[in-house]
Amino acid sequence: PEKQPGVAPEEPTSAAAESAYDRYKYLPLRNRTFKLRTQFLDDKRQKDREKEEKEKAANAKK
């Protein structure tokens, strides 16, 4: 698989990715990196969503 920018497959970037790493250790490498990447992206998406909700709430108070 081609390298994704910003993703080091063997070095999970967050605590969530680390627990995912343990969970998927037994999978073949390609599946493992795919799982890690999706886990990481889901994590990121969730954080972005939470940030947006906070900003909306802050704007609504004004």
mmCIF file of the C-alpha atoms, coordinates in Angstrom:
data_MODEL
# 
_entry.id   MODEL 
# 
loop_
_atom_site.group_PDB 
_atom_site.id 
_atom_site.type_symbol 
_atom_site.label_atom_id 
_atom_site.label_alt_id 
_atom_site.label_comp_id 
_atom_site.label_asym_id 
_atom_site.label_entity_id 
_atom_site.label_seq_id 
_atom_site.pdbx_PDB_ins_code 
_atom_site.Cartn_x 
_atom_site.Cartn_y 
_atom_site.Cartn_z 
_atom_site.occupancy 
_atom_site.B_iso_or_equiv 
_atom_site.pdbx_formal_charge 
_atom_site.auth_seq_id 
_atom_site.auth_comp_id 
_atom_site.auth_asym_id 
_atom_site.auth_atom_id 
_atom_site.pdbx_PDB_model_num 
ATOM 1  C CA . PRO A 1 1  ? 0.000   0.000   0.000  1.00 0.00 ? 1  PRO A CA 1 
ATOM 2  C CA . GLU A 1 2  ? 1.218   3.499   -0.759 1.00 0.00 ? 2  GLU A CA 1 
ATOM 3  C CA . LYS A 1 3  ? 2.339   5.621   2.173  1.00 0.00 ? 3  LYS A CA 1 
ATOM 4  C CA . GLN A 1 4  ? -0.236  7.997   3.578  1.00 0.00 ? 4  GLN A CA 1 
ATOM 5  C CA . PRO A 1 5  ? 1.188   11.384  4.572  1.00 0.00 ? 5  PRO A CA 1 
ATOM 6  C CA . GLY A 1 6  ? 1.300   11.895  8.307  1.00 0.00 ? 6  GLY A CA 1 
ATOM 7  C CA . VAL A 1 7  ? 0.630   8.260   9.161  1.00 0.00 ? 7  VAL A CA 1 
ATOM 8  C CA . ALA A 1 8  ? 3.418   6.051   10.472 1.00 0.00 ? 8  ALA A CA 1 
ATOM 9  C CA . PRO A 1 9  ? 1.782   2.604   10.512 1.00 0.00 ? 9  PRO A CA 1 
ATOM 10 C CA . GLU A 1 10 ? 3.990   1.151   13.229 1.00 0.00 ? 10 GLU A CA 1 
ATOM 11 C CA . GLU A 1 11 ? 3.814   4.245   15.456 1.00 0.00 ? 11 GLU A CA 1 
ATOM 12 C CA . PRO A 1 12 ? 0.259   4.973   16.578 1.00 0.00 ? 12 PRO A CA 1 
ATOM 13 C CA . THR A 1 13 ? -0.188  8.693   17.092 1.00 0.00 ? 13 THR A CA 1 
ATOM 14 C CA . SER A 1 14 ? -2.696  8.746   19.938 1.00 0.00 ? 14 SER A CA 1 
ATOM 15 C CA . ALA A 1 15 ? -3.664  6.782   23.029 1.00 0.00 ? 15 ALA A CA 1 
ATOM 16 C CA . ALA A 1 16 ? -6.750  5.559   21.183 1.00 0.00 ? 16 ALA A CA 1 
ATOM 17 C CA . ALA A 1 17 ? -4.592  4.325   18.342 1.00 0.00 ? 17 ALA A CA 1 
ATOM 18 C CA . GLU A 1 18 ? -2.359  2.565   20.856 1.00 0.00 ? 18 GLU A CA 1 
ATOM 19 C CA . SER A 1 19 ? -5.214  0.551   22.337 1.00 0.00 ? 19 SER A CA 1 
ATOM 20 C CA . ALA A 1 20 ? -6.321  -0.216  18.783 1.00 0.00 ? 20 ALA A CA 1 
ATOM 21 C CA . TYR A 1 21 ? -2.775  -1.346  18.060 1.00 0.00 ? 21 TYR A CA 1 
ATOM 22 C CA . ASP A 1 22 ? -2.960  -3.908  20.870 1.00 0.00 ? 22 ASP A CA 1 
ATOM 23 C CA . ARG A 1 23 ? -6.409  -5.009  19.778 1.00 0.00 ? 23 ARG A CA 1 
ATOM 24 C CA . TYR A 1 24 ? -5.339  -5.593  16.164 1.00 0.00 ? 24 TYR A CA 1 
ATOM 25 C CA . LYS A 1 25 ? -1.812  -6.882  16.767 1.00 0.00 ? 25 LYS A CA 1 
ATOM 26 C CA . TYR A 1 26 ? -2.730  -10.367 15.603 1.00 0.00 ? 26 TYR A CA 1 
ATOM 27 C CA . LEU A 1 27 ? -4.060  -9.190  12.225 1.00 0.00 ? 27 LEU A CA 1 
ATOM 28 C CA . PRO A 1 28 ? -1.968  -9.269  9.047  1.00 0.00 ? 28 PRO A CA 1 
ATOM 29 C CA . LEU A 1 29 ? 0.062   -6.098  8.676  1.00 0.00 ? 29 LEU A CA 1 
ATOM 30 C CA . ARG A 1 30 ? -2.091  -4.484  5.992  1.00 0.00 ? 30 ARG A CA 1 
ATOM 31 C CA . ASN A 1 31 ? -5.297  -4.999  7.963  1.00 0.00 ? 31 ASN A CA 1 
ATOM 32 C CA . ARG A 1 32 ? -3.599  -3.774  11.105 1.00 0.00 ? 32 ARG A CA 1 
ATOM 33 C CA . THR A 1 33 ? -2.435  -0.522  9.539  1.00 0.00 ? 33 THR A CA 1 
ATOM 34 C CA . PHE A 1 34 ? -5.841  -0.057  7.930  1.00 0.00 ? 34 PHE A CA 1 
ATOM 35 C CA . LYS A 1 35 ? -7.565  -0.535  11.290 1.00 0.00 ? 35 LYS A CA 1 
ATOM 36 C CA . LEU A 1 36 ? -5.123  1.855   12.932 1.00 0.00 ? 36 LEU A CA 1 
ATOM 37 C CA . ARG A 1 37 ? -5.680  4.461   10.269 1.00 0.00 ? 37 ARG A CA 1 
ATOM 38 C CA . THR A 1 38 ? -9.465  4.237   10.446 1.00 0.00 ? 38 THR A CA 1 
ATOM 39 C CA . GLN A 1 39 ? -9.349  4.306   14.244 1.00 0.00 ? 39 GLN A CA 1 
ATOM 40 C CA . PHE A 1 40 ? -7.121  7.384   14.149 1.00 0.00 ? 40 PHE A CA 1 
ATOM 41 C CA . LEU A 1 41 ? -9.317  9.152   11.586 1.00 0.00 ? 41 LEU A CA 1 
ATOM 42 C CA . ASP A 1 42 ? -12.499 8.326   13.538 1.00 0.00 ? 42 ASP A CA 1 
ATOM 43 C CA . ASP A 1 43 ? -10.843 9.742   16.632 1.00 0.00 ? 43 ASP A CA 1 
ATOM 44 C CA . LYS A 1 44 ? -9.889  12.897  14.779 1.00 0.00 ? 44 LYS A CA 1 
ATOM 45 C CA . ARG A 1 45 ? -13.364 13.283  13.284 1.00 0.00 ? 45 ARG A CA 1 
ATOM 46 C CA . GLN A 1 46 ? -14.956 12.942  16.712 1.00 0.00 ? 46 GLN A CA 1 
ATOM 47 C CA . LYS A 1 47 ? -12.652 15.593  18.204 1.00 0.00 ? 47 LYS A CA 1 
ATOM 48 C CA . ASP A 1 48 ? -13.443 17.956  15.324 1.00 0.00 ? 48 ASP A CA 1 
ATOM 49 C CA . ARG A 1 49 ? -17.177 17.409  15.845 1.00 0.00 ? 49 ARG A CA 1 
ATOM 50 C CA . GLU A 1 50 ? -16.872 18.107  19.586 1.00 0.00 ? 50 GLU A CA 1 
ATOM 51 C CA . LYS A 1 51 ? -14.914 21.277  18.863 1.00 0.00 ? 51 LYS A CA 1 
ATOM 52 C CA . GLU A 1 52 ? -17.572 22.468  16.406 1.00 0.00 ? 52 GLU A CA 1 
ATOM 53 C CA . GLU A 1 53 ? -20.332 21.822  18.943 1.00 0.00 ? 53 GLU A CA 1 
ATOM 54 C CA . LYS A 1 54 ? -18.450 23.813  21.581 1.00 0.00 ? 54 LYS A CA 1 
ATOM 55 C CA . GLU A 1 55 ? -17.983 26.703  19.153 1.00 0.00 ? 55 GLU A CA 1 
ATOM 56 C CA . LYS A 1 56 ? -21.683 26.634  18.237 1.00 0.00 ? 56 LYS A CA 1 
ATOM 57 C CA . ALA A 1 57 ? -22.633 26.672  21.912 1.00 0.00 ? 57 ALA A CA 1 
ATOM 58 C CA . ALA A 1 58 ? -20.268 29.580  22.565 1.00 0.00 ? 58 ALA A CA 1 
ATOM 59 C CA . ASN A 1 59 ? -21.677 31.501  19.603 1.00 0.00 ? 59 ASN A CA 1 
ATOM 60 C CA . ALA A 1 60 ? -25.257 30.862  20.705 1.00 0.00 ? 60 ALA A CA 1 
ATOM 61 C CA . LYS A 1 61 ? -24.535 32.458  24.087 1.00 0.00 ? 61 LYS A CA 1 
ATOM 62 C CA . LYS A 1 62 ? -23.464 35.748  22.492 1.00 0.00 ? 62 LYS A CA 1 
# 
